[in-house]
mmCIF file of C-alpha atoms in Angstrom:
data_model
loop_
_atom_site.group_PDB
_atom_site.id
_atom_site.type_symbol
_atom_site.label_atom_id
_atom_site.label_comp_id
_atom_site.label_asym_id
_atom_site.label_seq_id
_atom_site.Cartn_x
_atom_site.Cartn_y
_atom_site.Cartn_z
ATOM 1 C CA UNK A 14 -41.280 83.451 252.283
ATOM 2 C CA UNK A 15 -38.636 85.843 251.209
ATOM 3 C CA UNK A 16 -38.361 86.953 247.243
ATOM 4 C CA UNK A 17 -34.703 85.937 246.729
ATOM 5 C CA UNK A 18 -34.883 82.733 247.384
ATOM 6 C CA UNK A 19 -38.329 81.464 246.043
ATOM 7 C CA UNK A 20 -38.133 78.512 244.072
ATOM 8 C CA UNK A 21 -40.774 77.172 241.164
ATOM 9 C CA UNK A 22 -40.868 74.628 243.430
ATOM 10 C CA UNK A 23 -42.348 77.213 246.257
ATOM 11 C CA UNK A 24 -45.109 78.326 243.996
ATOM 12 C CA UNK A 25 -46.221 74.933 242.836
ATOM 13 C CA UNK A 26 -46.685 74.152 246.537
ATOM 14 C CA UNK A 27 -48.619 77.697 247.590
ATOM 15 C CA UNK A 28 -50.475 77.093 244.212
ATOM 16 C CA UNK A 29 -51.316 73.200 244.863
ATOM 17 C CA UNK A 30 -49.943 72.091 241.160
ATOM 18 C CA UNK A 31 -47.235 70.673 240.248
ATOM 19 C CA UNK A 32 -43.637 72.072 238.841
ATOM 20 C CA UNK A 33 -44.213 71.079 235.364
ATOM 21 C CA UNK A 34 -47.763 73.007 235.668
ATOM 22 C CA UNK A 35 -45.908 76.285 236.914
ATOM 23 C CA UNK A 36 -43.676 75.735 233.885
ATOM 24 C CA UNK A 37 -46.589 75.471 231.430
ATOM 25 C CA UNK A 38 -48.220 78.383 232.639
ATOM 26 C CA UNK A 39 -44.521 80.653 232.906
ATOM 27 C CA UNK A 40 -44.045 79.242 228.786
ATOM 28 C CA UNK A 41 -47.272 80.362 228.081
ATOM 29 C CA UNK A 42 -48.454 76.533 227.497
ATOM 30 C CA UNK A 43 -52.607 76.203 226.227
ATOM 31 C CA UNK A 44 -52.417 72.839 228.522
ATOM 32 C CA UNK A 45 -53.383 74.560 231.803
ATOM 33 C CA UNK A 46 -56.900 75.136 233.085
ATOM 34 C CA UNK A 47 -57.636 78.803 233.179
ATOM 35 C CA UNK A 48 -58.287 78.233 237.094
ATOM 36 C CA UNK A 49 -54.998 76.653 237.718
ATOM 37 C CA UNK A 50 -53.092 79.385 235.574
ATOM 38 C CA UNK A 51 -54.446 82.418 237.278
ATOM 39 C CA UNK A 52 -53.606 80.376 240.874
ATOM 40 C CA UNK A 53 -50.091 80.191 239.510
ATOM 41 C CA UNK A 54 -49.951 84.072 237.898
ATOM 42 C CA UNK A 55 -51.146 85.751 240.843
ATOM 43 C CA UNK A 56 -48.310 83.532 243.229
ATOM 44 C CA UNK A 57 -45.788 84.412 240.786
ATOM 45 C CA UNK A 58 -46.838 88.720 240.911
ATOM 46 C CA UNK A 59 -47.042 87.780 244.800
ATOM 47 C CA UNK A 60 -43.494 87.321 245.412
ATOM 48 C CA UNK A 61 -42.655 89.025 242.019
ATOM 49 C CA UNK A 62 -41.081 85.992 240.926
ATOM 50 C CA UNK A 63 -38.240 85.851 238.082
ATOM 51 C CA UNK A 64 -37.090 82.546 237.283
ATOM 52 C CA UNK A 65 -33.030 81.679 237.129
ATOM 53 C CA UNK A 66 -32.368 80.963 233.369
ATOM 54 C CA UNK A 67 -30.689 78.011 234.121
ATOM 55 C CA UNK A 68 -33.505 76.564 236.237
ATOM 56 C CA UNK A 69 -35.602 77.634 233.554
ATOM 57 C CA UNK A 70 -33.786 75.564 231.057
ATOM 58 C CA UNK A 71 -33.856 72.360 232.842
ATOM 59 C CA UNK A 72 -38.011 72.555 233.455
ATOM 60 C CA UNK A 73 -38.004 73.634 229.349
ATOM 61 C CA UNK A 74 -37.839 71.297 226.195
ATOM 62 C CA UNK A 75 -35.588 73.545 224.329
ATOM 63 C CA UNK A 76 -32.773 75.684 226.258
ATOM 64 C CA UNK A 77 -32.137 77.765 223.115
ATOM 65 C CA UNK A 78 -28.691 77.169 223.333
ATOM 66 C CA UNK A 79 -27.015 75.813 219.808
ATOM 67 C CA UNK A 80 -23.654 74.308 220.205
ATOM 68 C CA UNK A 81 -20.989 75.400 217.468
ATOM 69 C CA UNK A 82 -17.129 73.165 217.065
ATOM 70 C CA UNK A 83 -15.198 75.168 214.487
ATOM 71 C CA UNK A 84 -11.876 73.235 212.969
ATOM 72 C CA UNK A 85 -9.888 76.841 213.631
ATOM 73 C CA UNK A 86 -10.936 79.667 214.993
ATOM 74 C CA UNK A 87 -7.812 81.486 214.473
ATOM 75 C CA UNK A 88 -8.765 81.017 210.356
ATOM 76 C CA UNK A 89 -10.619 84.188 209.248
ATOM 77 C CA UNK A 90 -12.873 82.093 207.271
ATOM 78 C CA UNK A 91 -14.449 80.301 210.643
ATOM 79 C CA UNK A 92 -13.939 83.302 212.539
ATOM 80 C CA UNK A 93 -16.275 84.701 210.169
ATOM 81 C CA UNK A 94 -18.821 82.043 210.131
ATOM 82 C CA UNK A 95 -18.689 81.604 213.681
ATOM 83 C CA UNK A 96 -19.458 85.284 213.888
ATOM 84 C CA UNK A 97 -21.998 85.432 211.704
ATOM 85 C CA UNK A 98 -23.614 82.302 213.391
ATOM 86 C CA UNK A 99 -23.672 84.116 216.708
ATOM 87 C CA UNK A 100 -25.607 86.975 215.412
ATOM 88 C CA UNK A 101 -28.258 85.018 213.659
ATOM 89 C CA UNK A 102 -28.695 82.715 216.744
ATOM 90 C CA UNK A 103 -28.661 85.975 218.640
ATOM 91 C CA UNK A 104 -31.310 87.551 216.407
ATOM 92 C CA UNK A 105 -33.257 83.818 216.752
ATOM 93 C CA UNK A 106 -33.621 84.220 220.650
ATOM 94 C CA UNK A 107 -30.583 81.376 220.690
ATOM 95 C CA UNK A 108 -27.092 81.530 222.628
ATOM 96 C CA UNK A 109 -24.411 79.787 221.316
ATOM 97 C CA UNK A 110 -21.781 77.624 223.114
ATOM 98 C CA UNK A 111 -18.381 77.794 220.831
ATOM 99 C CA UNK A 112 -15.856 75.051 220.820
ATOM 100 C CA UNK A 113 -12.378 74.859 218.764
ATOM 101 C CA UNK A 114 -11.826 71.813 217.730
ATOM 102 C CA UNK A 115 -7.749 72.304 216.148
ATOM 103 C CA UNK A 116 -9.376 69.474 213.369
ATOM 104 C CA UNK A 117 -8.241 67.084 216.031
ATOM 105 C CA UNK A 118 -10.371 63.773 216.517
ATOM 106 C CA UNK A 119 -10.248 63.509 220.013
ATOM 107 C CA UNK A 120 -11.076 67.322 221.220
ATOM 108 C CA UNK A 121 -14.222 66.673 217.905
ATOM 109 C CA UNK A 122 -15.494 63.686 219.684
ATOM 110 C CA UNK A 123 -14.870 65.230 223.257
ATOM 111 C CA UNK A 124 -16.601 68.578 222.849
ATOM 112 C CA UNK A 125 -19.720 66.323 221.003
ATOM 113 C CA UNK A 126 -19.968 64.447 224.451
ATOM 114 C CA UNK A 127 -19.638 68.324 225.898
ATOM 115 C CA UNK A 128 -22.428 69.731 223.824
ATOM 116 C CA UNK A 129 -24.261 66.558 224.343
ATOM 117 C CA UNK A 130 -24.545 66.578 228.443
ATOM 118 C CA UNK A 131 -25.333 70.408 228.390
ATOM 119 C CA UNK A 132 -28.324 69.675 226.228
ATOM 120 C CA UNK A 133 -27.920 71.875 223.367
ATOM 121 C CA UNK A 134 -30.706 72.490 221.062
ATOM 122 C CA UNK A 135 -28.885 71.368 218.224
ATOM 123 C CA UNK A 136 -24.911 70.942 216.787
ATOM 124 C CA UNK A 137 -22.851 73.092 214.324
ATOM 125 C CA UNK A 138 -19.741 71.669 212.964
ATOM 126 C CA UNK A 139 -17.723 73.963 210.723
ATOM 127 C CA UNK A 140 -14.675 71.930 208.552
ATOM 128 C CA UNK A 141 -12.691 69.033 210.605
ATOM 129 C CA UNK A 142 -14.193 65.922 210.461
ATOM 130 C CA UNK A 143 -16.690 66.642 208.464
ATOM 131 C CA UNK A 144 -14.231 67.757 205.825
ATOM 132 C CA UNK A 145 -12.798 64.495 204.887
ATOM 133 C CA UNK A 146 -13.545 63.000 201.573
ATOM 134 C CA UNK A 147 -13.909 59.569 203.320
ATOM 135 C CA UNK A 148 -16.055 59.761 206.764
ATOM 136 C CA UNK A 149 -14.134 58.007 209.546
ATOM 137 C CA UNK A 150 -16.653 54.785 210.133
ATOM 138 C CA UNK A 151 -16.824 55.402 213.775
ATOM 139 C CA UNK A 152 -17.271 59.291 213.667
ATOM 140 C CA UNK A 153 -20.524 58.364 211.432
ATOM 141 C CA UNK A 154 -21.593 55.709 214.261
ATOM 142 C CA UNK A 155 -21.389 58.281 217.104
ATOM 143 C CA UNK A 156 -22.771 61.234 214.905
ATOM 144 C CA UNK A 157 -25.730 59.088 214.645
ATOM 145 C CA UNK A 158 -26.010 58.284 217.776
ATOM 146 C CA UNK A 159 -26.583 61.831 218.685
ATOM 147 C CA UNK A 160 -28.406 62.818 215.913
ATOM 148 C CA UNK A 161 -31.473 60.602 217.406
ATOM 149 C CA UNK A 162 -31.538 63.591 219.981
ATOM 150 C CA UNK A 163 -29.996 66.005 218.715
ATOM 151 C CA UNK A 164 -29.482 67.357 214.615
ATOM 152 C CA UNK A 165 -25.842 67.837 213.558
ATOM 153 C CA UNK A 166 -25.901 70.330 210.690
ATOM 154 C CA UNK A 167 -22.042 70.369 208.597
ATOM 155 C CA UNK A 168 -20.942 72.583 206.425
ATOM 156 C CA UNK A 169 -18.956 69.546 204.484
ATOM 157 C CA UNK A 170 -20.211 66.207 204.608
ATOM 158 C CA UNK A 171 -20.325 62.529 206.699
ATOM 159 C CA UNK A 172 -21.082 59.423 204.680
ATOM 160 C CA UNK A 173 -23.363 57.661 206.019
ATOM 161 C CA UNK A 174 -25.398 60.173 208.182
ATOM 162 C CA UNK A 175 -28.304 62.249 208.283
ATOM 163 C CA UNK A 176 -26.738 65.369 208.930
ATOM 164 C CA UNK A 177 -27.846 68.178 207.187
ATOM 165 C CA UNK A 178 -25.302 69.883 205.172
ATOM 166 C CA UNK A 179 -24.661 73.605 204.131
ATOM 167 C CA UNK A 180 -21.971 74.174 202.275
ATOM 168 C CA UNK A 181 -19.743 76.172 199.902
ATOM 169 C CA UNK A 182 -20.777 75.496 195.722
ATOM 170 C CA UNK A 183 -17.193 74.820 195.226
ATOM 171 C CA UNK A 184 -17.649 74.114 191.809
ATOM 172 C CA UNK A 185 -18.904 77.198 190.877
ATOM 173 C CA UNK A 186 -16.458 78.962 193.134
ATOM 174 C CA UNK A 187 -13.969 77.114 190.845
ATOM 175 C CA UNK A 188 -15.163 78.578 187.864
ATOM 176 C CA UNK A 189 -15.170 81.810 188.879
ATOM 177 C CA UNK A 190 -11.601 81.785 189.492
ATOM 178 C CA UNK A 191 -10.493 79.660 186.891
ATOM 179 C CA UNK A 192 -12.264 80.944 184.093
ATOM 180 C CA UNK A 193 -10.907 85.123 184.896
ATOM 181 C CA UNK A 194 -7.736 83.523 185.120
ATOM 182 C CA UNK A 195 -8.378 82.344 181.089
ATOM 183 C CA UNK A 196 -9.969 85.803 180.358
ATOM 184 C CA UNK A 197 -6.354 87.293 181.439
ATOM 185 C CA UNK A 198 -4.864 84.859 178.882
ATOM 186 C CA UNK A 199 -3.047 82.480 181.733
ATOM 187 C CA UNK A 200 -2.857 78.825 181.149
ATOM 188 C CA UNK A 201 -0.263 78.216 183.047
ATOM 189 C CA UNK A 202 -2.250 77.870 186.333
ATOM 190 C CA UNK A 203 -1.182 76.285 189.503
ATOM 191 C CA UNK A 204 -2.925 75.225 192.742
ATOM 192 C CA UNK A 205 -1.172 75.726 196.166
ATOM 193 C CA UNK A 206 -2.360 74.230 199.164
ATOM 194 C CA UNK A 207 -4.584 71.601 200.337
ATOM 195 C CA UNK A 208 -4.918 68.288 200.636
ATOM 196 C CA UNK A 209 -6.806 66.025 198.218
ATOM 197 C CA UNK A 210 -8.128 63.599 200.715
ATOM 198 C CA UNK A 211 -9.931 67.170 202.077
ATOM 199 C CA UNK A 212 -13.230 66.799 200.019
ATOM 200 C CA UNK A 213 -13.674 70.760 199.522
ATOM 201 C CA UNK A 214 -10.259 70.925 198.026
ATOM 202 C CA UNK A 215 -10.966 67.496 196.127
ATOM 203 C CA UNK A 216 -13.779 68.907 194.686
ATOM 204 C CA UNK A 217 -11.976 72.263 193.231
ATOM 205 C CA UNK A 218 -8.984 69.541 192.030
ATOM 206 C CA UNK A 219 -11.878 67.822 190.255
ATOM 207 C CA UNK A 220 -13.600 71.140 188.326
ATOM 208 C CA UNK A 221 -9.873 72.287 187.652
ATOM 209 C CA UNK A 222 -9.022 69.613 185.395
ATOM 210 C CA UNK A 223 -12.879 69.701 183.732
ATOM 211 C CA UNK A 224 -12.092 73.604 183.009
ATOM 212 C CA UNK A 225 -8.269 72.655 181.601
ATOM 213 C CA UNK A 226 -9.844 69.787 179.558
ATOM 214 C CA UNK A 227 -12.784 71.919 178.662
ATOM 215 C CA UNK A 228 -10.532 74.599 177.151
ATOM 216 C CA UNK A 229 -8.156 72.087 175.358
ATOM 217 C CA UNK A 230 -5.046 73.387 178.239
ATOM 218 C CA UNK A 231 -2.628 70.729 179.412
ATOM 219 C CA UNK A 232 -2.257 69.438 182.592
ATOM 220 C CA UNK A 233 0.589 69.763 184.433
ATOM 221 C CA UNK A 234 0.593 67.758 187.364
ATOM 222 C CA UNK A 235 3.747 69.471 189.152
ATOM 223 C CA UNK A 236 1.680 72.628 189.102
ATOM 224 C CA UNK A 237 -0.116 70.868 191.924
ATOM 225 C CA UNK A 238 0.990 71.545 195.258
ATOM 226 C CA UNK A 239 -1.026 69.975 198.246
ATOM 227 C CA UNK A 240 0.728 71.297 201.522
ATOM 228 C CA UNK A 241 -1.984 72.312 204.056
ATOM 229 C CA UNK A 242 -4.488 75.062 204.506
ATOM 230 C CA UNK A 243 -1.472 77.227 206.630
ATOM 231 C CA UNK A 244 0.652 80.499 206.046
ATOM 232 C CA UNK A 245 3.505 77.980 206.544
ATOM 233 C CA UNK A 246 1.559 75.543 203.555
ATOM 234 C CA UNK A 247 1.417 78.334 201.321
ATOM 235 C CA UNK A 248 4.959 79.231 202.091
ATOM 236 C CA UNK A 249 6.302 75.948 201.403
ATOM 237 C CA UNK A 250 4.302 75.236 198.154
ATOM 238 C CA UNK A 251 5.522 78.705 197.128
ATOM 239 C CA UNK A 252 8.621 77.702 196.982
ATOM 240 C CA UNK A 253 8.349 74.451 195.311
ATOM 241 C CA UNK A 254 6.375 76.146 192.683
ATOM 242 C CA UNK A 255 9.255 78.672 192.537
ATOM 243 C CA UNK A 256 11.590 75.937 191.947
ATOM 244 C CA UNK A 257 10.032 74.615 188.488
ATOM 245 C CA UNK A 258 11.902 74.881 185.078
ATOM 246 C CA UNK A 259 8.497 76.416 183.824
ATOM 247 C CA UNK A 260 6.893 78.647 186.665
ATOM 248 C CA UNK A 261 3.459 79.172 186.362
ATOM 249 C CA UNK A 262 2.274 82.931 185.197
ATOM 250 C CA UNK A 263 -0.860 82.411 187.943
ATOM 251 C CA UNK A 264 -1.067 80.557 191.178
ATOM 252 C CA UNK A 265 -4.501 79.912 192.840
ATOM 253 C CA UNK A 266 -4.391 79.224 196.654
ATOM 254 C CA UNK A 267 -6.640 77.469 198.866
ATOM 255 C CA UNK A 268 -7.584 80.075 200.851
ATOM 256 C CA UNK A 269 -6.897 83.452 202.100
ATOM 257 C CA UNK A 270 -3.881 82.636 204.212
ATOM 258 C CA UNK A 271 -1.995 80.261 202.416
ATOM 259 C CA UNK A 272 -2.222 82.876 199.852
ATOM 260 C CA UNK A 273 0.108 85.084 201.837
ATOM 261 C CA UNK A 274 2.175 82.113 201.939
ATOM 262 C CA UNK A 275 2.633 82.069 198.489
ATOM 263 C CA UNK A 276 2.836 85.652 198.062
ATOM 264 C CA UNK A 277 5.857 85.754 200.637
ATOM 265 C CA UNK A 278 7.863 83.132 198.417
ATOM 266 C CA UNK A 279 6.978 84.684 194.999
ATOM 267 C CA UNK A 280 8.023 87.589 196.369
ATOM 268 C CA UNK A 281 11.599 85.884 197.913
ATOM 269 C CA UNK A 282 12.782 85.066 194.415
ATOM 270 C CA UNK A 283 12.454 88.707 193.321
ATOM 271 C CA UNK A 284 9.268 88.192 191.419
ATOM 272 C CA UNK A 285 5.964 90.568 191.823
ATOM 273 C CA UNK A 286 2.690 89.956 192.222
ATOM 274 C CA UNK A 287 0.976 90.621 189.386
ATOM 275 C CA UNK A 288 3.668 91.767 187.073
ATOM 276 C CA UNK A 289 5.203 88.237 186.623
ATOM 277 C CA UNK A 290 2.831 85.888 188.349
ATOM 278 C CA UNK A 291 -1.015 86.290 188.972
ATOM 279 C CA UNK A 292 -2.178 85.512 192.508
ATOM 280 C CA UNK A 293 -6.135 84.720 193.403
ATOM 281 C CA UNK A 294 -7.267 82.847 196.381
ATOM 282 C CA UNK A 295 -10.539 81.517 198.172
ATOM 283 C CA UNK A 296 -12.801 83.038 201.262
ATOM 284 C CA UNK A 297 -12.474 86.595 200.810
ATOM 285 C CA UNK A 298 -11.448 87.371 204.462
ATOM 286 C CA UNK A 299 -10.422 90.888 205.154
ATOM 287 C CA UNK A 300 -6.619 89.316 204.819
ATOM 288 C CA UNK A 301 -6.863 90.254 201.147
ATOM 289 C CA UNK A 302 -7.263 93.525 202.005
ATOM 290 C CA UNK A 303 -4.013 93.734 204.161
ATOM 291 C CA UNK A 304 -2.080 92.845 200.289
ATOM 292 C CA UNK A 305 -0.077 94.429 198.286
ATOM 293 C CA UNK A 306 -1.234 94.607 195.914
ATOM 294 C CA UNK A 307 -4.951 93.512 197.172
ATOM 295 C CA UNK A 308 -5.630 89.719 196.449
ATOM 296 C CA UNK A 309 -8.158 89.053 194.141
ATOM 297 C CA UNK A 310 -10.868 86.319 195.902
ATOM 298 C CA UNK A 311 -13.911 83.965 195.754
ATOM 299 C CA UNK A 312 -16.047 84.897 198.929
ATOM 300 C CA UNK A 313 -19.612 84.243 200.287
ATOM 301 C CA UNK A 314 -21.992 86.288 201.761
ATOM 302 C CA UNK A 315 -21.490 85.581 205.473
ATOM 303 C CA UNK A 316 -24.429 86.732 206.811
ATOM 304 C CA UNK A 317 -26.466 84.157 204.661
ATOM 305 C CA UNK A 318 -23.949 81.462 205.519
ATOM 306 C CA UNK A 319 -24.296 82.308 209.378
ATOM 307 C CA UNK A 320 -28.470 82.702 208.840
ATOM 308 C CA UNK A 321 -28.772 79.198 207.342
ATOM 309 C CA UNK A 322 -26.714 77.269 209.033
ATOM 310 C CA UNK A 323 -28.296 78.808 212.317
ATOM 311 C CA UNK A 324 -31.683 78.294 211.027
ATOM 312 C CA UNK A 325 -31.671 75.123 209.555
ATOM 313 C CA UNK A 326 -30.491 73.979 212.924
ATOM 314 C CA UNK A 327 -32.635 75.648 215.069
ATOM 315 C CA UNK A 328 -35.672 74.325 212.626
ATOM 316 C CA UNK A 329 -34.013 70.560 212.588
ATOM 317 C CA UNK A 330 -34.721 70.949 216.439
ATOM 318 C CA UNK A 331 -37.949 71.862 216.193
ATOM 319 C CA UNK A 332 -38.578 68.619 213.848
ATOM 320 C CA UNK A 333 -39.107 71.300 210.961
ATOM 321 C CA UNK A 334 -38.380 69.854 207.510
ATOM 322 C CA UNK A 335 -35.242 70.794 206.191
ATOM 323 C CA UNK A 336 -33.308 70.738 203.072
ATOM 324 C CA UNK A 337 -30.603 67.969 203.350
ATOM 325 C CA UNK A 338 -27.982 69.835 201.069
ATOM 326 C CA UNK A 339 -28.116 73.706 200.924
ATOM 327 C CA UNK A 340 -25.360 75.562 198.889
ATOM 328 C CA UNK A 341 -23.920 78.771 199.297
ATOM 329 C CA UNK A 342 -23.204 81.303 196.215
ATOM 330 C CA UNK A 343 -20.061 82.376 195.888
ATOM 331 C CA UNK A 344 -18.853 85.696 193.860
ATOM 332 C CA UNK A 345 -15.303 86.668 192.687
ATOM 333 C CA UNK A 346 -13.912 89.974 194.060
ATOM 334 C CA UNK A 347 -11.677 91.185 191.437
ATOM 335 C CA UNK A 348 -8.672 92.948 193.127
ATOM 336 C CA UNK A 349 -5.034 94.504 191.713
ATOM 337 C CA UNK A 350 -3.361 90.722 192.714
ATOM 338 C CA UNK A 351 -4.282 89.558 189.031
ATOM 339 C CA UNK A 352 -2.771 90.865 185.614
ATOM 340 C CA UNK A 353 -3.001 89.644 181.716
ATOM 341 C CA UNK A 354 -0.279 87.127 181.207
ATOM 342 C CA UNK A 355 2.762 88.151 179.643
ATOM 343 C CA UNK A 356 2.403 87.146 176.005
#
């Protein structure tokens, strides 16, 4: 019988067991008579026998093998996770099978049914779907479908499901921003970006008007500017901001890139950044660093982000108990983008 093209199947035969036997006894299974395993180890050192990994996957429970769908993976802020993901699954033992979504419903629900017939260990899903402040009724019937099988962990929510979530503490991250923003003396603040219907951005909507209330600042609703998580988004709300009889003297984005949105149409009306207006976004990506004058940020600690998604689904597969909600810290990274107000 010639070494190349031996076969579990082979040694089951020579060793008078079955496949699922030789599989035991290659995993290292208790559930195999000490005669039977050393019939099976001394076949296997025989023909020096090294099993195909994908054979080995479809004889094994788990095929370490964790399936991540990412809304955009141009966005530094999934291109981060996703990163960070990889090398904690990596670290695990686990390979990871990436899929970008674009947030649209059709490639979500197509790459589940992907990740689902090549028998992933568990599912990943960073931002679309998940991200809506009201689940889509028949996303949450076939998310539970799969989850029978196979745990979904988010890092934003579904109504309705088990799924475990890890996700940003947007309120805090709020804070953070908002409240430096006060130190500075600015109470003219405006949000650019986002949609409300988004529950992240809903959420840091929400703990904006608690902080303005909280501090006895009005609210200005036309300092509220939901255009999309883009460069183009930021651009555009930019401009409309620009375009106000009262401009704001700071402008929070929603996130890193939008930011340079904003900062491109501040810029277009002959205003700096921070000597008239005050700029501060969300993520911390290493975009703020490509600003000039660097952007002042909320991050996370992407290594921990990547580490518990990674592990809560690789323990969700394993029938571990897991948290249901898990949040991640965020921190402000004070930069040059933010200035007192102008008294």
């Amino acid at each position: 019988m010639s070494e190349k093209n031996i076969t579990i199947y082979d040694i089951a035969k020579e060793a008078g067991v079955s496949a699922a036997t030789v599989s035991r006894v290659m995993s290292g299974n208790a559930n195999v008579s000490s005669e039977k395993k050393e019939r099976v180890n001394n076949i296997i050192i025989k023909y020096n026998f090294k099993p195909n990994i994908l054979a080995k996957g479809l004889t094994q429970t788990s095929r370490q093998l964790i399936g991540i769908i990412a809304a955009d993976i141009e966005n530094p802020f999934y291109a981060a996770i996703t990163a960070s993901c990889s090398n904690a699954a990596e670290k695990a033992g686990f390979t990871v099978m990436m899929c970008n979504s674009g947030a649209d419903y059709d490639n979500q629900v197509k790459q589940l049914d992907k990740l689902c017939q090549q028998r992933v260990d568990a599912i990943i899903q960073l931002g679309g779907l998940p991200d809506e402040l009201v689940s889509d009724s028949s996303y949450v019937k076939l998310v539970n479908k799969i989850s029978e099988t196979i745990p979904i962990v988010v890092t934003g929510k579904i109504d309705g499901s088990s799924c475990r979530r890890v996700c940003i503490d947007e309120e805090k991250a709020v804070s953070l921003i908002v409240e430096h923003l006060l130190s500075l003396g600015h109470k003219k603040i405006a949000l650019a970006g986002g949609r409300l219907d988004v529950t992240s951005t809903y959420e840091k909507y929400q703990k904006y008007l608690e902080i303005l209330q909280k501090h006895s600042i009005e609210f200005r609703p036309e300092y509220i500017i939901q255009t999309g998580y883009t460069f183009e988004a930021g651009c555009k709300a930019g401009k409309k901001l620009m375009n106000l009889k009262e401009l704001p003297t700071a402008i929070i984005a929603v996130n890193d890139i939008a930011a340079a949105g904003v900062s491109r149409a501040v810029h277009e009306t002959g205003l700096s950044i921070p000597g008239d207006i005050s700029l501060a976004s969300y993520d911390n990506t290493f975009i703020c660093s490509l600003f000039m004058p660097q952007l002042t940020s909320v991050g996370y600690d992407y290594a921990v982000f990547g580490e518990t998604l990674v592990n809560t689904a690789i323990k969700a597969s394993q029938k571990e108990d897991t948290p249901l909600i898990q949040k991640i810290e965020p921190k402000l990274f004070i930069r040059e983008s933010c200035a007192k107000a102008k008294s």
